[in-house]
């Protein structure tokens, strides 16, 4: 706890006056009025980052999919449901922020058609046709007035290879690689352990509580952001 | 509150010594280790029924999909995730209970194959092949040593027609018809209003809090169960 308080004191100057946007949680893609496709993201990591960034002095907008978490103090939460909603909210926030952290587990696909009425079960089998959702972090990173853009890679295999590829392909400034196959960390767990990659380096943060990890991540992101600014 | 306390006192003898099983909440059907199909059921109605049944003196087993609700006092909760899990738990409980209330919003379909690794997005479109899940309430109601079986019908249109059809087709003793198109009641709302149908009659319960409604439903179910016993 002392270490946390020291980190928080140290952080308290780092992001003073910086506007930071974080996406968090899962998205839900409607199949019909009753059913949806979602994922196991709890939102804990994104909320912890929002809280740590506010502790570091930033003005924080938290664009959140459906979670059961309380909004951290001094954070402006914008509630969304689907990936399309989240994309629109991100585009609206983007012009006003200097740092964008895409921590949400956005659904890659959504049902091609959302049925207006609950679909009746009639056949022994059924298929759902899916179409790609907008790629939010790519849209942010490829914008002419792009903020410093940080992505997340949640994978169950070949984590660092996918993460490095995503960093380059999406033109990100940093990427946080998260092994979600390990159930003691990642989705819904209280602990996490990550490797952070940027074009010229990387850093591994060992397993610890998500709040403590968030403080370290925000410090690292702030350092890279500030050195890119100067 | 006085009315609730009276109802609870009246109920306190109705189900003494009766073993009652209730299913509640949504189920989640895995697409891969990260993604799943689910629905908007909060579990509130099933949990309120479990609590009301325990107040009425019943020994209650609550087979629950993933919810964020606390287990009611004096209720044994059995946690499940998928429809298959819930089916297995229901079959295991069935032999020991005299009343079975199927309140869960069980997914009708599950992905034909659950991918072992997170599916990578590669194409602009994708399809998920689905197969039918076991029909839990039908399996219970068609068993030679069937308990008194109560189903729920959650619909967005033609509610009473579907409910009556389901009552007959699945050989249920009672069915509770729930209009989930009305957002002031049903999924996730705190209020509910239902029409209960049985082979020889029906009763409508006007909109009220789910706890109060649960007490009235348990009274009605107990009355019909006890008159069927004698």
mmCIF file of N, CA and C in Angstrom, chain B residues 91-215:
data_model
loop_
_atom_site.group_PDB
_atom_site.id
_atom_site.type_symbol
_atom_site.label_atom_id
_atom_site.label_comp_id
_atom_site.label_asym_id
_atom_site.label_seq_id
_atom_site.Cartn_x
_atom_site.Cartn_y
_atom_site.Cartn_z
ATOM 1 N N UNK B 91 -31.123 -32.239 -14.289
ATOM 2 C CA UNK B 91 -31.403 -33.681 -14.256
ATOM 3 C C UNK B 91 -30.976 -34.268 -12.905
ATOM 4 N N UNK B 92 -29.863 -33.775 -12.369
ATOM 5 C CA UNK B 92 -29.372 -34.279 -11.084
ATOM 6 C C UNK B 92 -30.301 -33.875 -9.935
ATOM 7 N N UNK B 93 -30.870 -32.665 -10.015
ATOM 8 C CA UNK B 93 -31.759 -32.178 -8.946
ATOM 9 C C UNK B 93 -33.158 -32.766 -9.045
ATOM 10 N N UNK B 94 -33.565 -33.099 -10.279
ATOM 11 C CA UNK B 94 -34.956 -33.430 -10.561
ATOM 12 C C UNK B 94 -35.508 -34.568 -9.708
ATOM 13 N N UNK B 95 -34.696 -35.591 -9.514
ATOM 14 C CA UNK B 95 -35.156 -36.758 -8.763
ATOM 15 C C UNK B 95 -35.514 -36.446 -7.317
ATOM 16 N N UNK B 96 -34.988 -35.315 -6.825
ATOM 17 C CA UNK B 96 -35.188 -34.995 -5.401
ATOM 18 C C UNK B 96 -36.214 -33.895 -5.167
ATOM 19 N N UNK B 97 -36.804 -33.353 -6.220
ATOM 20 C CA UNK B 97 -37.697 -32.210 -5.973
ATOM 21 C C UNK B 97 -39.126 -32.507 -6.416
ATOM 22 N N UNK B 98 -40.079 -31.839 -5.757
ATOM 23 C CA UNK B 98 -41.492 -32.026 -6.105
ATOM 24 C C UNK B 98 -42.015 -30.926 -7.031
ATOM 25 N N UNK B 99 -41.319 -29.781 -7.003
ATOM 26 C CA UNK B 99 -41.718 -28.670 -7.875
ATOM 27 C C UNK B 99 -40.483 -28.162 -8.608
ATOM 28 N N UNK B 100 -40.618 -27.972 -9.917
ATOM 29 C CA UNK B 100 -39.505 -27.475 -10.733
ATOM 30 C C UNK B 100 -39.985 -26.226 -11.467
ATOM 31 N N UNK B 101 -39.305 -25.093 -11.254
ATOM 32 C CA UNK B 101 -39.676 -23.849 -11.928
ATOM 33 C C UNK B 101 -38.536 -23.446 -12.863
ATOM 34 N N UNK B 102 -38.800 -23.476 -14.154
ATOM 35 C CA UNK B 102 -37.772 -23.178 -15.157
ATOM 36 C C UNK B 102 -37.869 -21.708 -15.539
ATOM 37 N N UNK B 103 -37.139 -20.883 -14.811
ATOM 38 C CA UNK B 103 -37.208 -19.431 -15.002
ATOM 39 C C UNK B 103 -36.021 -18.911 -15.813
ATOM 40 N N UNK B 104 -34.974 -19.740 -15.954
ATOM 41 C CA UNK B 104 -33.771 -19.291 -16.674
ATOM 42 C C UNK B 104 -34.078 -18.988 -18.136
ATOM 43 N N UNK B 105 -33.334 -18.043 -18.693
ATOM 44 C CA UNK B 105 -33.405 -17.754 -20.125
ATOM 45 C C UNK B 105 -32.308 -18.576 -20.802
ATOM 46 N N UNK B 106 -32.628 -19.842 -21.043
ATOM 47 C CA UNK B 106 -31.645 -20.784 -21.583
ATOM 48 C C UNK B 106 -31.446 -20.514 -23.078
ATOM 49 N N UNK B 107 -30.191 -20.467 -23.511
ATOM 50 C CA UNK B 107 -29.913 -20.289 -24.942
ATOM 51 C C UNK B 107 -30.471 -21.478 -25.717
ATOM 52 N N UNK B 108 -31.257 -21.206 -26.754
ATOM 53 C CA UNK B 108 -31.840 -22.288 -27.553
ATOM 54 C C UNK B 108 -30.771 -22.987 -28.397
ATOM 55 N N UNK B 109 -29.764 -22.219 -28.789
ATOM 56 C CA UNK B 109 -28.709 -22.759 -29.660
ATOM 57 C C UNK B 109 -27.344 -22.486 -29.059
ATOM 58 N N UNK B 110 -26.373 -23.322 -29.420
ATOM 59 C CA UNK B 110 -24.979 -23.069 -29.056
ATOM 60 C C UNK B 110 -24.132 -23.241 -30.311
ATOM 61 N N UNK B 111 -22.948 -22.619 -30.358
ATOM 62 C CA UNK B 111 -22.079 -22.834 -31.512
ATOM 63 C C UNK B 111 -21.774 -24.328 -31.687
ATOM 64 N N UNK B 112 -21.823 -24.798 -32.922
ATOM 65 C CA UNK B 112 -21.599 -26.216 -33.209
ATOM 66 C C UNK B 112 -20.219 -26.641 -32.733
ATOM 67 N N UNK B 113 -19.228 -25.757 -32.881
ATOM 68 C CA UNK B 113 -17.872 -26.052 -32.421
ATOM 69 C C UNK B 113 -17.365 -24.880 -31.614
ATOM 70 N N UNK B 114 -16.820 -25.161 -30.431
ATOM 71 C CA UNK B 114 -16.149 -24.109 -29.671
ATOM 72 C C UNK B 114 -14.675 -24.166 -30.027
ATOM 73 N N UNK B 115 -14.156 -23.099 -30.633
ATOM 74 C CA UNK B 115 -12.747 -23.065 -31.020
ATOM 75 C C UNK B 115 -11.867 -23.098 -29.773
ATOM 76 N N UNK B 116 -10.771 -23.840 -29.840
ATOM 77 C CA UNK B 116 -9.894 -23.943 -28.670
ATOM 78 C C UNK B 116 -9.071 -22.684 -28.467
ATOM 79 N N UNK B 117 -8.766 -21.996 -29.561
ATOM 80 C CA UNK B 117 -8.018 -20.746 -29.485
ATOM 81 C C UNK B 117 -8.926 -19.616 -29.971
ATOM 82 N N UNK B 118 -8.616 -18.422 -29.537
ATOM 83 C CA UNK B 118 -9.375 -17.253 -29.984
ATOM 84 C C UNK B 118 -9.337 -17.185 -31.508
ATOM 85 N N UNK B 119 -10.539 -17.056 -32.121
ATOM 86 C CA UNK B 119 -10.623 -17.006 -33.582
ATOM 87 C C UNK B 119 -10.065 -15.671 -34.065
ATOM 88 N N UNK B 120 -9.151 -15.704 -35.032
ATOM 89 C CA UNK B 120 -8.571 -14.479 -35.566
ATOM 90 C C UNK B 120 -9.515 -13.891 -36.598
ATOM 91 N N UNK B 121 -9.624 -12.560 -36.601
ATOM 92 C CA UNK B 121 -10.459 -11.934 -37.614
ATOM 93 C C UNK B 121 -9.627 -11.829 -38.886
ATOM 94 N N UNK B 122 -10.127 -12.417 -39.944
ATOM 95 C CA UNK B 122 -9.390 -12.374 -41.193
ATOM 96 C C UNK B 122 -10.293 -11.853 -42.302
ATOM 97 N N UNK B 123 -11.518 -12.318 -42.329
ATOM 98 C CA UNK B 123 -12.405 -11.978 -43.439
ATOM 99 C C UNK B 123 -13.360 -10.849 -43.068
ATOM 100 N N UNK B 124 -13.958 -10.277 -44.104
ATOM 101 C CA UNK B 124 -14.937 -9.216 -43.890
ATOM 102 C C UNK B 124 -16.239 -9.763 -43.315
ATOM 103 N N UNK B 125 -16.482 -11.029 -43.552
ATOM 104 C CA UNK B 125 -17.682 -11.617 -42.978
ATOM 105 C C UNK B 125 -17.323 -12.983 -42.408
ATOM 106 N N UNK B 126 -18.237 -13.518 -41.637
ATOM 107 C CA UNK B 126 -17.969 -14.766 -40.942
ATOM 108 C C UNK B 126 -19.327 -15.367 -40.649
ATOM 109 N N UNK B 127 -19.388 -16.654 -40.401
ATOM 110 C CA UNK B 127 -20.664 -17.182 -39.943
ATOM 111 C C UNK B 127 -20.424 -18.130 -38.780
ATOM 112 N N UNK B 128 -21.401 -18.176 -37.897
ATOM 113 C CA UNK B 128 -21.339 -19.111 -36.783
ATOM 114 C C UNK B 128 -22.428 -20.144 -37.002
ATOM 115 N N UNK B 129 -22.020 -21.399 -37.049
ATOM 116 C CA UNK B 129 -23.001 -22.486 -37.177
ATOM 117 C C UNK B 129 -23.474 -22.853 -35.778
ATOM 118 N N UNK B 130 -24.787 -22.944 -35.618
ATOM 119 C CA UNK B 130 -25.356 -23.225 -34.309
ATOM 120 C C UNK B 130 -26.124 -24.538 -34.323
ATOM 121 N N UNK B 131 -26.133 -25.219 -33.197
ATOM 122 C CA UNK B 131 -26.964 -26.417 -33.038
ATOM 123 C C UNK B 131 -27.870 -26.222 -31.824
ATOM 124 N N UNK B 132 -28.987 -26.963 -31.809
ATOM 125 C CA UNK B 132 -29.955 -26.827 -30.727
ATOM 126 C C UNK B 132 -29.392 -27.316 -29.400
ATOM 127 N N UNK B 133 -29.701 -26.590 -28.344
ATOM 128 C CA UNK B 133 -29.386 -27.044 -26.995
ATOM 129 C C UNK B 133 -30.468 -27.991 -26.502
ATOM 130 N N UNK B 134 -30.142 -28.802 -25.481
ATOM 131 C CA UNK B 134 -31.194 -29.631 -24.886
ATOM 132 C C UNK B 134 -32.293 -28.734 -24.325
ATOM 133 N N UNK B 135 -33.554 -29.186 -24.433
ATOM 134 C CA UNK B 135 -34.703 -28.439 -23.919
ATOM 135 C C UNK B 135 -34.943 -28.905 -22.480
ATOM 136 N N UNK B 136 -34.487 -28.110 -21.525
ATOM 137 C CA UNK B 136 -34.452 -28.545 -20.125
ATOM 138 C C UNK B 136 -35.846 -28.768 -19.567
ATOM 139 N N UNK B 137 -36.746 -27.804 -19.774
ATOM 140 C CA UNK B 137 -38.067 -27.932 -19.153
ATOM 141 C C UNK B 137 -38.857 -29.086 -19.779
ATOM 142 N N UNK B 138 -38.642 -29.335 -21.072
ATOM 143 C CA UNK B 138 -39.282 -30.495 -21.711
ATOM 144 C C UNK B 138 -38.747 -31.799 -21.143
ATOM 145 N N UNK B 139 -37.424 -31.849 -20.941
ATOM 146 C CA UNK B 139 -36.808 -33.059 -20.391
ATOM 147 C C UNK B 139 -37.357 -33.356 -19.004
ATOM 148 N N UNK B 140 -37.546 -32.302 -18.205
ATOM 149 C CA UNK B 140 -38.082 -32.480 -16.854
ATOM 150 C C UNK B 140 -39.549 -32.929 -16.931
ATOM 151 N N UNK B 141 -40.354 -32.231 -17.747
ATOM 152 C CA UNK B 141 -41.800 -32.480 -17.783
ATOM 153 C C UNK B 141 -42.137 -33.820 -18.423
ATOM 154 N N UNK B 142 -41.239 -34.364 -19.243
ATOM 155 C CA UNK B 142 -41.552 -35.624 -19.915
ATOM 156 C C UNK B 142 -40.953 -36.819 -19.182
ATOM 157 N N UNK B 143 -40.337 -36.588 -18.031
ATOM 158 C CA UNK B 143 -39.720 -37.682 -17.273
ATOM 159 C C UNK B 143 -40.806 -38.499 -16.563
ATOM 160 N N UNK B 144 -40.643 -39.836 -16.481
ATOM 161 C CA UNK B 144 -41.656 -40.659 -15.810
ATOM 162 C C UNK B 144 -41.949 -40.199 -14.369
ATOM 163 N N UNK B 145 -40.888 -39.829 -13.613
ATOM 164 C CA UNK B 145 -41.124 -39.308 -12.250
ATOM 165 C C UNK B 145 -41.022 -37.785 -12.243
ATOM 166 N N UNK B 146 -41.841 -37.179 -13.065
ATOM 167 C CA UNK B 146 -41.742 -35.722 -13.206
ATOM 168 C C UNK B 146 -42.240 -35.001 -11.960
ATOM 169 N N UNK B 147 -41.550 -33.891 -11.608
ATOM 170 C CA UNK B 147 -42.110 -33.008 -10.581
ATOM 171 C C UNK B 147 -43.216 -32.136 -11.190
ATOM 172 N N UNK B 148 -43.926 -31.389 -10.361
ATOM 173 C CA UNK B 148 -44.863 -30.370 -10.826
ATOM 174 C C UNK B 148 -44.018 -29.326 -11.555
ATOM 175 N N UNK B 149 -44.274 -29.133 -12.842
ATOM 176 C CA UNK B 149 -43.327 -28.375 -13.673
ATOM 177 C C UNK B 149 -43.929 -27.061 -14.178
ATOM 178 N N UNK B 150 -43.224 -25.972 -13.872
ATOM 179 C CA UNK B 150 -43.667 -24.628 -14.252
ATOM 180 C C UNK B 150 -42.645 -24.037 -15.222
ATOM 181 N N UNK B 151 -43.130 -23.585 -16.388
ATOM 182 C CA UNK B 151 -42.235 -22.960 -17.357
ATOM 183 C C UNK B 151 -42.449 -21.457 -17.436
ATOM 184 N N UNK B 152 -41.559 -20.778 -18.119
ATOM 185 C CA UNK B 152 -41.703 -19.349 -18.422
ATOM 186 C C UNK B 152 -41.694 -19.174 -19.929
ATOM 187 N N UNK B 153 -42.478 -18.234 -20.418
ATOM 188 C CA UNK B 153 -42.417 -17.851 -21.830
ATOM 189 C C UNK B 153 -42.088 -16.369 -21.898
ATOM 190 N N UNK B 154 -40.902 -16.059 -22.393
ATOM 191 C CA UNK B 154 -40.497 -14.659 -22.564
ATOM 192 C C UNK B 154 -40.561 -14.361 -24.051
ATOM 193 N N UNK B 155 -41.462 -13.481 -24.428
ATOM 194 C CA UNK B 155 -41.668 -13.229 -25.852
ATOM 195 C C UNK B 155 -41.739 -11.737 -26.115
ATOM 196 N N UNK B 156 -41.524 -11.377 -27.379
ATOM 197 C CA UNK B 156 -41.677 -9.970 -27.768
ATOM 198 C C UNK B 156 -42.933 -9.749 -28.606
ATOM 199 N N UNK B 157 -43.644 -10.805 -28.951
ATOM 200 C CA UNK B 157 -44.883 -10.657 -29.729
ATOM 201 C C UNK B 157 -45.758 -11.902 -29.535
ATOM 202 N N UNK B 158 -47.061 -11.761 -29.746
ATOM 203 C CA UNK B 158 -48.010 -12.889 -29.674
ATOM 204 C C UNK B 158 -47.818 -13.722 -28.408
ATOM 205 N N UNK B 159 -47.627 -13.007 -27.286
ATOM 206 C CA UNK B 159 -47.211 -13.652 -26.042
ATOM 207 C C UNK B 159 -48.126 -14.803 -25.621
ATOM 208 N N UNK B 160 -49.434 -14.528 -25.506
ATOM 209 C CA UNK B 160 -50.319 -15.545 -24.929
ATOM 210 C C UNK B 160 -50.475 -16.754 -25.848
ATOM 211 N N UNK B 161 -50.446 -16.505 -27.149
ATOM 212 C CA UNK B 161 -50.557 -17.613 -28.097
ATOM 213 C C UNK B 161 -49.339 -18.544 -27.960
ATOM 214 N N UNK B 162 -48.145 -17.960 -27.928
ATOM 215 C CA UNK B 162 -46.932 -18.768 -27.758
ATOM 216 C C UNK B 162 -46.943 -19.504 -26.411
ATOM 217 N N UNK B 163 -47.372 -18.790 -25.365
ATOM 218 C CA UNK B 163 -47.346 -19.373 -24.026
ATOM 219 C C UNK B 163 -48.291 -20.577 -23.939
ATOM 220 N N UNK B 164 -49.501 -20.425 -24.493
ATOM 221 C CA UNK B 164 -50.491 -21.517 -24.457
ATOM 222 C C UNK B 164 -49.970 -22.725 -25.246
ATOM 223 N N UNK B 165 -49.367 -22.427 -26.386
ATOM 224 C CA UNK B 165 -48.803 -23.493 -27.210
ATOM 225 C C UNK B 165 -47.691 -24.229 -26.466
ATOM 226 N N UNK B 166 -46.842 -23.466 -25.782
ATOM 227 C CA UNK B 166 -45.703 -24.054 -25.053
ATOM 228 C C UNK B 166 -46.202 -24.902 -23.874
ATOM 229 N N UNK B 167 -47.240 -24.410 -23.179
ATOM 230 C CA UNK B 167 -47.838 -25.151 -22.056
ATOM 231 C C UNK B 167 -48.261 -26.542 -22.507
ATOM 232 N N UNK B 168 -48.953 -26.588 -23.668
ATOM 233 C CA UNK B 168 -49.496 -27.868 -24.147
ATOM 234 C C UNK B 168 -48.404 -28.746 -24.741
ATOM 235 N N UNK B 169 -47.589 -28.159 -25.601
ATOM 236 C CA UNK B 169 -46.585 -28.907 -26.343
ATOM 237 C C UNK B 169 -45.555 -29.537 -25.410
ATOM 238 N N UNK B 170 -45.207 -28.820 -24.324
ATOM 239 C CA UNK B 170 -44.174 -29.319 -23.419
ATOM 240 C C UNK B 170 -44.753 -30.028 -22.197
ATOM 241 N N UNK B 171 -46.085 -30.173 -22.176
ATOM 242 C CA UNK B 171 -46.726 -30.914 -21.083
ATOM 243 C C UNK B 171 -46.429 -30.306 -19.712
ATOM 244 N N UNK B 172 -46.525 -28.974 -19.634
ATOM 245 C CA UNK B 172 -46.245 -28.295 -18.369
ATOM 246 C C UNK B 172 -47.495 -28.228 -17.510
ATOM 247 N N UNK B 173 -47.297 -28.028 -16.200
ATOM 248 C CA UNK B 173 -48.434 -27.836 -15.298
ATOM 249 C C UNK B 173 -48.879 -26.386 -15.275
ATOM 250 N N UNK B 174 -47.921 -25.494 -15.423
ATOM 251 C CA UNK B 174 -48.233 -24.062 -15.471
ATOM 252 C C UNK B 174 -47.198 -23.367 -16.345
ATOM 253 N N UNK B 175 -47.574 -22.206 -16.884
ATOM 254 C CA UNK B 175 -46.590 -21.387 -17.589
ATOM 255 C C UNK B 175 -46.806 -19.914 -17.225
ATOM 256 N N UNK B 176 -45.692 -19.203 -17.054
ATOM 257 C CA UNK B 176 -45.738 -17.788 -16.710
ATOM 258 C C UNK B 176 -45.338 -17.009 -17.958
ATOM 259 N N UNK B 177 -46.255 -16.199 -18.486
ATOM 260 C CA UNK B 177 -46.016 -15.484 -19.744
ATOM 261 C C UNK B 177 -45.542 -14.072 -19.450
ATOM 262 N N UNK B 178 -44.413 -13.728 -20.038
ATOM 263 C CA UNK B 178 -43.673 -12.516 -19.701
ATOM 264 C C UNK B 178 -43.391 -11.732 -20.993
ATOM 265 N N UNK B 179 -43.934 -10.530 -21.079
ATOM 266 C CA UNK B 179 -43.747 -9.709 -22.287
ATOM 267 C C UNK B 179 -42.436 -8.934 -22.181
ATOM 268 N N UNK B 180 -41.368 -9.446 -22.813
ATOM 269 C CA UNK B 180 -40.055 -8.789 -22.688
ATOM 270 C C UNK B 180 -39.864 -7.638 -23.675
ATOM 271 N N UNK B 181 -40.875 -7.377 -24.520
ATOM 272 C CA UNK B 181 -40.779 -6.210 -25.411
ATOM 273 C C UNK B 181 -41.019 -4.925 -24.629
ATOM 274 N N UNK B 182 -41.758 -5.026 -23.515
ATOM 275 C CA UNK B 182 -42.052 -3.873 -22.667
ATOM 276 C C UNK B 182 -40.865 -3.662 -21.723
ATOM 277 N N UNK B 183 -40.105 -2.575 -21.934
ATOM 278 C CA UNK B 183 -38.857 -2.417 -21.177
ATOM 279 C C UNK B 183 -39.077 -2.007 -19.720
ATOM 280 N N UNK B 184 -40.321 -1.649 -19.349
ATOM 281 C CA UNK B 184 -40.556 -1.304 -17.945
ATOM 282 C C UNK B 184 -40.718 -2.561 -17.089
ATOM 283 N N UNK B 185 -40.846 -3.714 -17.758
ATOM 284 C CA UNK B 185 -40.936 -4.997 -17.045
ATOM 285 C C UNK B 185 -39.966 -5.960 -17.722
ATOM 286 N N UNK B 186 -39.889 -7.162 -17.240
ATOM 287 C CA UNK B 186 -39.070 -8.180 -17.908
ATOM 288 C C UNK B 186 -37.589 -8.024 -17.638
ATOM 289 N N UNK B 187 -36.759 -8.493 -18.578
ATOM 290 C CA UNK B 187 -35.308 -8.547 -18.446
ATOM 291 C C UNK B 187 -34.728 -7.277 -17.838
ATOM 292 N N UNK B 188 -33.997 -7.442 -16.755
ATOM 293 C CA UNK B 188 -33.220 -6.364 -16.146
ATOM 294 C C UNK B 188 -34.043 -5.308 -15.419
ATOM 295 N N UNK B 189 -35.355 -5.230 -15.689
ATOM 296 C CA UNK B 189 -36.190 -4.263 -14.981
ATOM 297 C C UNK B 189 -36.422 -4.766 -13.559
ATOM 298 N N UNK B 190 -36.827 -3.846 -12.668
ATOM 299 C CA UNK B 190 -37.132 -4.257 -11.301
ATOM 300 C C UNK B 190 -38.592 -4.655 -11.147
ATOM 301 N N UNK B 191 -39.422 -4.198 -12.074
ATOM 302 C CA UNK B 191 -40.841 -4.555 -12.062
ATOM 303 C C UNK B 191 -41.100 -5.706 -13.031
ATOM 304 N N UNK B 192 -42.226 -6.350 -12.837
ATOM 305 C CA UNK B 192 -42.675 -7.338 -13.811
ATOM 306 C C UNK B 192 -44.194 -7.407 -13.753
ATOM 307 N N UNK B 193 -44.797 -7.922 -14.797
ATOM 308 C CA UNK B 193 -46.239 -8.156 -14.861
ATOM 309 C C UNK B 193 -46.387 -9.398 -15.718
ATOM 310 N N UNK B 194 -47.206 -10.342 -15.296
ATOM 311 C CA UNK B 194 -47.275 -11.620 -16.015
ATOM 312 C C UNK B 194 -48.707 -12.122 -16.106
ATOM 313 N N UNK B 195 -48.914 -13.028 -17.033
ATOM 314 C CA UNK B 195 -50.137 -13.821 -17.042
ATOM 315 C C UNK B 195 -49.723 -15.275 -16.841
ATOM 316 N N UNK B 196 -50.364 -15.942 -15.897
ATOM 317 C CA UNK B 196 -50.056 -17.340 -15.620
ATOM 318 C C UNK B 196 -51.155 -18.202 -16.231
ATOM 319 N N UNK B 197 -50.747 -19.211 -16.990
ATOM 320 C CA UNK B 197 -51.715 -20.112 -17.618
ATOM 321 C C UNK B 197 -51.499 -21.530 -17.101
ATOM 322 N N UNK B 198 -52.598 -22.258 -16.914
ATOM 323 C CA UNK B 198 -52.525 -23.687 -16.646
ATOM 324 C C UNK B 198 -53.629 -24.340 -17.443
ATOM 325 N N UNK B 199 -53.649 -25.677 -17.537
ATOM 326 C CA UNK B 199 -54.570 -26.298 -18.498
ATOM 327 C C UNK B 199 -56.033 -25.883 -18.321
ATOM 328 N N UNK B 200 -56.429 -25.555 -17.083
ATOM 329 C CA UNK B 200 -57.848 -25.273 -16.856
ATOM 330 C C UNK B 200 -58.142 -23.827 -16.467
ATOM 331 N N UNK B 201 -57.158 -22.947 -16.549
ATOM 332 C CA UNK B 201 -57.438 -21.573 -16.148
ATOM 333 C C UNK B 201 -56.274 -20.642 -16.390
ATOM 334 N N UNK B 202 -56.425 -19.394 -15.980
ATOM 335 C CA UNK B 202 -55.332 -18.429 -16.079
ATOM 336 C C UNK B 202 -55.561 -17.287 -15.120
ATOM 337 N N UNK B 203 -54.486 -16.573 -14.805
ATOM 338 C CA UNK B 203 -54.585 -15.437 -13.891
ATOM 339 C C UNK B 203 -53.557 -14.395 -14.308
ATOM 340 N N UNK B 204 -53.986 -13.130 -14.331
ATOM 341 C CA UNK B 204 -53.052 -12.058 -14.672
ATOM 342 C C UNK B 204 -52.632 -11.337 -13.402
ATOM 343 N N UNK B 205 -51.343 -11.091 -13.268
ATOM 344 C CA UNK B 205 -50.833 -10.341 -12.122
ATOM 345 C C UNK B 205 -50.299 -9.019 -12.654
ATOM 346 N N UNK B 206 -50.863 -7.910 -12.180
ATOM 347 C CA UNK B 206 -50.530 -6.573 -12.710
ATOM 348 C C UNK B 206 -49.093 -6.195 -12.350
ATOM 349 N N UNK B 207 -48.598 -5.124 -13.002
ATOM 350 C CA UNK B 207 -47.215 -4.705 -12.806
ATOM 351 C C UNK B 207 -46.911 -4.332 -11.349
ATOM 352 N N UNK B 208 -45.857 -4.918 -10.806
ATOM 353 C CA UNK B 208 -45.409 -4.608 -9.438
ATOM 354 C C UNK B 208 -43.939 -4.994 -9.330
ATOM 355 N N UNK B 209 -43.332 -4.745 -8.194
ATOM 356 C CA UNK B 209 -41.934 -5.121 -7.970
ATOM 357 C C UNK B 209 -41.754 -6.625 -8.093
ATOM 358 N N UNK B 210 -40.549 -7.056 -8.557
ATOM 359 C CA UNK B 210 -40.336 -8.484 -8.786
ATOM 360 C C UNK B 210 -40.435 -9.308 -7.502
ATOM 361 N N UNK B 211 -40.060 -8.699 -6.349
ATOM 362 C CA UNK B 211 -40.132 -9.445 -5.089
ATOM 363 C C UNK B 211 -41.574 -9.734 -4.704
ATOM 364 N N UNK B 212 -42.407 -8.687 -4.844
ATOM 365 C CA UNK B 212 -43.818 -8.824 -4.492
ATOM 366 C C UNK B 212 -44.506 -9.793 -5.460
ATOM 367 N N UNK B 213 -44.177 -9.638 -6.745
ATOM 368 C CA UNK B 213 -44.739 -10.527 -7.763
ATOM 369 C C UNK B 213 -44.327 -11.970 -7.492
ATOM 370 N N UNK B 214 -43.065 -12.162 -7.087
ATOM 371 C CA UNK B 214 -42.564 -13.513 -6.812
ATOM 372 C C UNK B 214 -43.369 -14.160 -5.696
ATOM 373 N N UNK B 215 -43.693 -13.376 -4.654
ATOM 374 C CA UNK B 215 -44.477 -13.920 -3.538
ATOM 375 C C UNK B 215 -45.855 -14.368 -4.038
#
